[in-house]
Amino acid sequence: MDQELTKLLEDAAAAFKAARNNQELQDAKAAYLGKKGRIGEQMARLKELPSNRRGSFGDSVNKVKTQLEEVFASRKAELDRIKLEEKIRAQKLDVTLPGLRFPVGRVHPLTRVWNEAVEIFMAMGFDVVEGPEIETEWYNFEALNLDADHPARDEQDSFYITGDTLLRTQTSPVQIRTMERVGKPPVQVIAPGRTFRRDAPDASHSPVFHQIEGLMVDKGITMGNLKAVLEEFNREMFGKDVRSRFRPDFFPFTEPSVEIAISCFICGAKGCPACKRTGWIEILGAGMMHPQVLRNGGFNPDEVSGFAFGIGIDRLALLKYGIDDIRLLYENDLRFLNQF
Ligand code: DAH
C-alpha cells in the first residue's frame, strides 16, 4: 500500500477516535468517507495511474475504506454507549432520599362513631330512616306527649322558625313519622340525625348536636327486648366486658322510662374523673312506648307494644375518644382532627 494511503488510514482512524460526540464523528466521516472526502480524492487518482497499477491501487483504496468504516462503526457504538450511560446516571433514583408525603383525609370522629353505631344496630336487624330537621310542633312535641306547658317548649330552648315550625330539638319525632309511613308493625328502625337547641356553647353543650333515635314495635315487645338490644349495643360499642345499668327515669313519650349507664370502661368501674368517681357513665335514655304515642302514630296500643331509645352521638364520641370538650367536634381544627 502506498505511503499516502497508509497516512490517510492513520489520520482518519485518529480523527474518528478523537471525536467526542456524534456531531464531531459525523464531520470526520464526511471529511474522509464523504462524497468529496479524502477517500474520494484517492479514487480520483486512479485514472492518472498507468493501467497495470490501477487494479491493485483500487483494491488498496477499497480496503482502507472498509477499515475506516469499521473504525467509524466502533467509535459510533462507543459514543452511543457513553451517551446512554450519562443519561442513566442523570436519571438515577436515590432511594435513600426521604419520600414525599401526600395528605390523607380522615373520617371525622363524630362520623366514625355515627357509622359504628349504625352498623351495630343494622347487624341487629334495624333499618336506617331519616326525618326532617325542620319540624312542626305536633311531631316534635305534641305527638310525643310534650304538651304546651312543658318546659322544653319554651322559646328560650328551641330555635323557632315560625310560630308552629322549629328546628327539631330531638330525633324522637321520627318515631311518629315512621309509624305513619310504615302503617303497621313490625317496625324496627333507627333514625340518626342532627338536632338543635338554644344552648350557649360550652364544654358539654353545642346548639347543634346529633342523636340516634331507635324504635321497635310489634306484637309482644317487652322491656326484655329493650334490655337485650341496648346491652348488646353497649358491649359492641364499648367492649365486651362493659356492664349496663338500668334505672327508672321519666320521659313523656315512654312509660316506664329508663336511664341506661355503662360500667366505666376507662377505670373498670373503680371510679375515675371520666365517671365522676361513680364507676358508671350515663349514655342513653329509653323506655316502653307510651300508649298515646303509639296511637298518635296510628297504631293500636291494645294490639302492639314497643320500645324507643335516644342516644347522643356527640357524647358517645367524647367518651369513646376521651375528648373533654364538645366544641372540638365543630371547630375543624386540623391539629385536632389529624389525631383520629
Ligand atoms: N328525646 C330524648 C332527648 O332528646 C332522648 C330519648 C329518651 C329518646 C328516651 C327516646 C327515649 O326515644 O325513649 O333527651
PDB file of N, CA and C in Angstrom, residues 106-118 192-195 206 208-212 237 311-321 323 325-332 336-337 340:
ATOM      1  N   ARG A 106     -59.269  12.024  56.575  1.00  0.00           N
ATOM      2  CA  ARG A 106     -59.714  11.102  57.625  1.00  0.00           C
ATOM      3  C   ARG A 106     -61.202  11.284  57.858  1.00  0.00           C
ATOM      4  N   VAL A 107     -61.781  10.258  58.454  1.00  0.00           N
ATOM      5  CA  VAL A 107     -63.197  10.359  58.810  1.00  0.00           C
ATOM      6  C   VAL A 107     -63.286  11.073  60.159  1.00  0.00           C
ATOM      7  N   HIS A 108     -64.131  12.087  60.231  1.00  0.00           N
ATOM      8  CA  HIS A 108     -64.313  12.863  61.463  1.00  0.00           C
ATOM      9  C   HIS A 108     -64.741  11.929  62.600  1.00  0.00           C
ATOM     10  N   PRO A 109     -64.211  12.152  63.830  1.00  0.00           N
ATOM     11  CA  PRO A 109     -64.537  11.244  64.935  1.00  0.00           C
ATOM     12  C   PRO A 109     -66.044  11.092  65.172  1.00  0.00           C
ATOM     13  N   LEU A 110     -66.773  12.168  64.957  1.00  0.00           N
ATOM     14  CA  LEU A 110     -68.232  12.098  65.133  1.00  0.00           C
ATOM     15  C   LEU A 110     -68.844  11.147  64.092  1.00  0.00           C
ATOM     16  N   THR A 111     -68.393  11.295  62.852  1.00  0.00           N
ATOM     17  CA  THR A 111     -68.890  10.439  61.771  1.00  0.00           C
ATOM     18  C   THR A 111     -68.506   8.982  62.011  1.00  0.00           C
ATOM     19  N   ARG A 112     -67.312   8.794  62.555  1.00  0.00           N
ATOM     20  CA  ARG A 112     -66.876   7.417  62.821  1.00  0.00           C
ATOM     21  C   ARG A 112     -67.784   6.739  63.826  1.00  0.00           C
ATOM     22  N   VAL A 113     -68.075   7.462  64.914  1.00  0.00           N
ATOM     23  CA  VAL A 113     -68.934   6.882  65.947  1.00  0.00           C
ATOM     24  C   VAL A 113     -70.346   6.682  65.395  1.00  0.00           C
ATOM     25  N   TRP A 114     -70.812   7.642  64.648  1.00  0.00           N
ATOM     26  CA  TRP A 114     -72.131   7.548  63.989  1.00  0.00           C
ATOM     27  C   TRP A 114     -72.181   6.259  63.152  1.00  0.00           C
ATOM     28  N   ASN A 115     -71.203   6.104  62.262  1.00  0.00           N
ATOM     29  CA  ASN A 115     -71.180   4.913  61.390  1.00  0.00           C
ATOM     30  C   ASN A 115     -71.121   3.626  62.200  1.00  0.00           C
ATOM     31  N   GLU A 116     -70.305   3.654  63.226  1.00  0.00           N
ATOM     32  CA  GLU A 116     -70.135   2.459  64.041  1.00  0.00           C
ATOM     33  C   GLU A 116     -71.456   2.076  64.720  1.00  0.00           C
ATOM     34  N   ALA A 117     -72.128   3.088  65.288  1.00  0.00           N
ATOM     35  CA  ALA A 117     -73.404   2.834  65.965  1.00  0.00           C
ATOM     36  C   ALA A 117     -74.432   2.290  64.969  1.00  0.00           C
ATOM     37  N   VAL A 118     -74.485   2.912  63.805  1.00  0.00           N
ATOM     38  CA  VAL A 118     -75.448   2.476  62.780  1.00  0.00           C
ATOM     39  C   VAL A 118     -75.186   1.018  62.405  1.00  0.00           C
ATOM     40  N   PRO A 192     -80.775   8.270  62.794  1.00  0.00           N
ATOM     41  CA  PRO A 192     -79.705   9.173  63.223  1.00  0.00           C
ATOM     42  C   PRO A 192     -79.869  10.537  62.568  1.00  0.00           C
ATOM     43  N   GLY A 193     -79.419  11.583  63.235  1.00  0.00           N
ATOM     44  CA  GLY A 193     -79.513  12.890  62.588  1.00  0.00           C
ATOM     45  C   GLY A 193     -79.135  14.049  63.482  1.00  0.00           C
ATOM     46  N   ARG A 194     -79.217  15.242  62.878  1.00  0.00           N
ATOM     47  CA  ARG A 194     -78.854  16.472  63.585  1.00  0.00           C
ATOM     48  C   ARG A 194     -80.025  16.974  64.415  1.00  0.00           C
ATOM     49  N   THR A 195     -79.707  17.550  65.542  1.00  0.00           N
ATOM     50  CA  THR A 195     -80.732  18.111  66.417  1.00  0.00           C
ATOM     51  C   THR A 195     -80.227  19.466  66.919  1.00  0.00           C
ATOM     52  N   SER A 206     -73.615  22.119  72.766  1.00  0.00           N
ATOM     53  CA  SER A 206     -73.470  22.711  71.442  1.00  0.00           C
ATOM     54  C   SER A 206     -74.879  22.920  70.903  1.00  0.00           C
ATOM     55  N   VAL A 208     -75.907  22.733  68.014  1.00  0.00           N
ATOM     56  CA  VAL A 208     -76.153  21.664  67.043  1.00  0.00           C
ATOM     57  C   VAL A 208     -75.501  20.410  67.605  1.00  0.00           C
ATOM     58  N   PHE A 209     -76.256  19.337  67.654  1.00  0.00           N
ATOM     59  CA  PHE A 209     -75.664  18.087  68.130  1.00  0.00           C
ATOM     60  C   PHE A 209     -76.362  16.951  67.387  1.00  0.00           C
ATOM     61  N   HIS A 210     -76.094  15.734  67.781  1.00  0.00           N
ATOM     62  CA  HIS A 210     -76.601  14.587  66.992  1.00  0.00           C
ATOM     63  C   HIS A 210     -77.161  13.500  67.890  1.00  0.00           C
ATOM     64  N   GLN A 211     -78.226  12.906  67.417  1.00  0.00           N
ATOM     65  CA  GLN A 211     -78.829  11.803  68.172  1.00  0.00           C
ATOM     66  C   GLN A 211     -79.121  10.623  67.255  1.00  0.00           C
ATOM     67  N   ILE A 212     -79.263   9.464  67.881  1.00  0.00           N
ATOM     68  CA  ILE A 212     -79.812   8.317  67.157  1.00  0.00           C
ATOM     69  C   ILE A 212     -81.078   7.904  67.900  1.00  0.00           C
ATOM     70  N   MET A 237     -70.200  -1.358  71.375  1.00  0.00           N
ATOM     71  CA  MET A 237     -69.644  -0.004  71.284  1.00  0.00           C
ATOM     72  C   MET A 237     -68.459   0.195  72.227  1.00  0.00           C
ATOM     73  N   ILE A 311     -80.006   8.186  71.778  1.00  0.00           N
ATOM     74  CA  ILE A 311     -78.582   8.215  72.134  1.00  0.00           C
ATOM     75  C   ILE A 311     -77.975   9.505  71.607  1.00  0.00           C
ATOM     76  N   GLY A 312     -77.175  10.169  72.421  1.00  0.00           N
ATOM     77  CA  GLY A 312     -76.438  11.338  71.947  1.00  0.00           C
ATOM     78  C   GLY A 312     -75.140  10.892  71.294  1.00  0.00           C
ATOM     79  N   ILE A 313     -75.031  11.135  69.989  1.00  0.00           N
ATOM     80  CA  ILE A 313     -73.834  10.651  69.274  1.00  0.00           C
ATOM     81  C   ILE A 313     -72.587  11.428  69.695  1.00  0.00           C
ATOM     82  N   ASP A 314     -72.755  12.739  69.897  1.00  0.00           N
ATOM     83  CA  ASP A 314     -71.603  13.555  70.307  1.00  0.00           C
ATOM     84  C   ASP A 314     -71.000  13.032  71.604  1.00  0.00           C
ATOM     85  N   ARG A 315     -71.903  12.729  72.523  1.00  0.00           N
ATOM     86  CA  ARG A 315     -71.443  12.253  73.827  1.00  0.00           C
ATOM     87  C   ARG A 315     -70.698  10.920  73.674  1.00  0.00           C
ATOM     88  N   LEU A 316     -71.219  10.061  72.793  1.00  0.00           N
ATOM     89  CA  LEU A 316     -70.527   8.791  72.537  1.00  0.00           C
ATOM     90  C   LEU A 316     -69.109   9.055  72.043  1.00  0.00           C
ATOM     91  N   ALA A 317     -68.982  10.023  71.115  1.00  0.00           N
ATOM     92  CA  ALA A 317     -67.664  10.322  70.536  1.00  0.00           C
ATOM     93  C   ALA A 317     -66.717  10.856  71.611  1.00  0.00           C
ATOM     94  N   LEU A 318     -67.235  11.750  72.467  1.00  0.00           N
ATOM     95  CA  LEU A 318     -66.392  12.305  73.525  1.00  0.00           C
ATOM     96  C   LEU A 318     -65.892  11.195  74.440  1.00  0.00           C
ATOM     97  N   LEU A 319     -66.815  10.320  74.812  1.00  0.00           N
ATOM     98  CA  LEU A 319     -66.461   9.230  75.726  1.00  0.00           C
ATOM     99  C   LEU A 319     -65.462   8.280  75.074  1.00  0.00           C
ATOM    100  N   LYS A 320     -65.801   7.886  73.868  1.00  0.00           N
ATOM    101  CA  LYS A 320     -65.001   6.870  73.198  1.00  0.00           C
ATOM    102  C   LYS A 320     -63.568   7.325  72.951  1.00  0.00           C
ATOM    103  N   TYR A 321     -63.403   8.589  72.595  1.00  0.00           N
ATOM    104  CA  TYR A 321     -62.062   9.066  72.266  1.00  0.00           C
ATOM    105  C   TYR A 321     -61.434   9.911  73.366  1.00  0.00           C
ATOM    106  N   ILE A 323     -62.343  12.779  74.627  1.00  0.00           N
ATOM    107  CA  ILE A 323     -62.309  14.211  74.288  1.00  0.00           C
ATOM    108  C   ILE A 323     -63.075  14.957  75.385  1.00  0.00           C
ATOM    109  N   ASP A 325     -64.088  18.280  75.401  1.00  0.00           N
ATOM    110  CA  ASP A 325     -64.834  19.484  75.057  1.00  0.00           C
ATOM    111  C   ASP A 325     -65.576  19.250  73.738  1.00  0.00           C
ATOM    112  N   ILE A 326     -66.901  19.328  73.792  1.00  0.00           N
ATOM    113  CA  ILE A 326     -67.721  19.025  72.608  1.00  0.00           C
ATOM    114  C   ILE A 326     -67.430  19.998  71.459  1.00  0.00           C
ATOM    115  N   ARG A 327     -66.985  21.223  71.808  1.00  0.00           N
ATOM    116  CA  ARG A 327     -66.731  22.221  70.761  1.00  0.00           C
ATOM    117  C   ARG A 327     -65.635  21.791  69.799  1.00  0.00           C
ATOM    118  N   LEU A 328     -64.730  20.946  70.284  1.00  0.00           N
ATOM    119  CA  LEU A 328     -63.657  20.448  69.399  1.00  0.00           C
ATOM    120  C   LEU A 328     -64.225  19.715  68.192  1.00  0.00           C
ATOM    121  N   LEU A 329     -65.414  19.125  68.362  1.00  0.00           N
ATOM    122  CA  LEU A 329     -66.024  18.376  67.257  1.00  0.00           C
ATOM    123  C   LEU A 329     -66.505  19.291  66.136  1.00  0.00           C
ATOM    124  N   TYR A 330     -66.633  20.594  66.440  1.00  0.00           N
ATOM    125  CA  TYR A 330     -67.221  21.505  65.454  1.00  0.00           C
ATOM    126  C   TYR A 330     -66.268  22.573  64.945  1.00  0.00           C
ATOM    127  N   GLU A 331     -65.060  22.609  65.485  1.00  0.00           N
ATOM    128  CA  GLU A 331     -64.138  23.678  65.099  1.00  0.00           C
ATOM    129  C   GLU A 331     -63.309  23.348  63.869  1.00  0.00           C
ATOM    130  N   ASN A 332     -63.267  22.066  63.500  1.00  0.00           N
ATOM    131  CA  ASN A 332     -62.488  21.639  62.331  1.00  0.00           C
ATOM    132  C   ASN A 332     -61.038  22.093  62.387  1.00  0.00           C
ATOM    133  N   PHE A 336     -56.477  18.929  65.750  1.00  0.00           N
ATOM    134  CA  PHE A 336     -57.337  18.004  66.493  1.00  0.00           C
ATOM    135  C   PHE A 336     -57.735  16.818  65.608  1.00  0.00           C
ATOM    136  N   LEU A 337     -58.232  17.128  64.405  1.00  0.00           N
ATOM    137  CA  LEU A 337     -58.775  16.080  63.532  1.00  0.00           C
ATOM    138  C   LEU A 337     -57.720  15.073  63.087  1.00  0.00           C
ATOM    139  N   PHE A 340     -57.130  11.465  64.640  1.00  0.00           N
ATOM    140  CA  PHE A 340     -58.045  10.318  64.560  1.00  0.00           C
ATOM    141  C   PHE A 340     -57.837   9.483  63.312  1.00  0.00           C
TER     142      PHE A 340
END
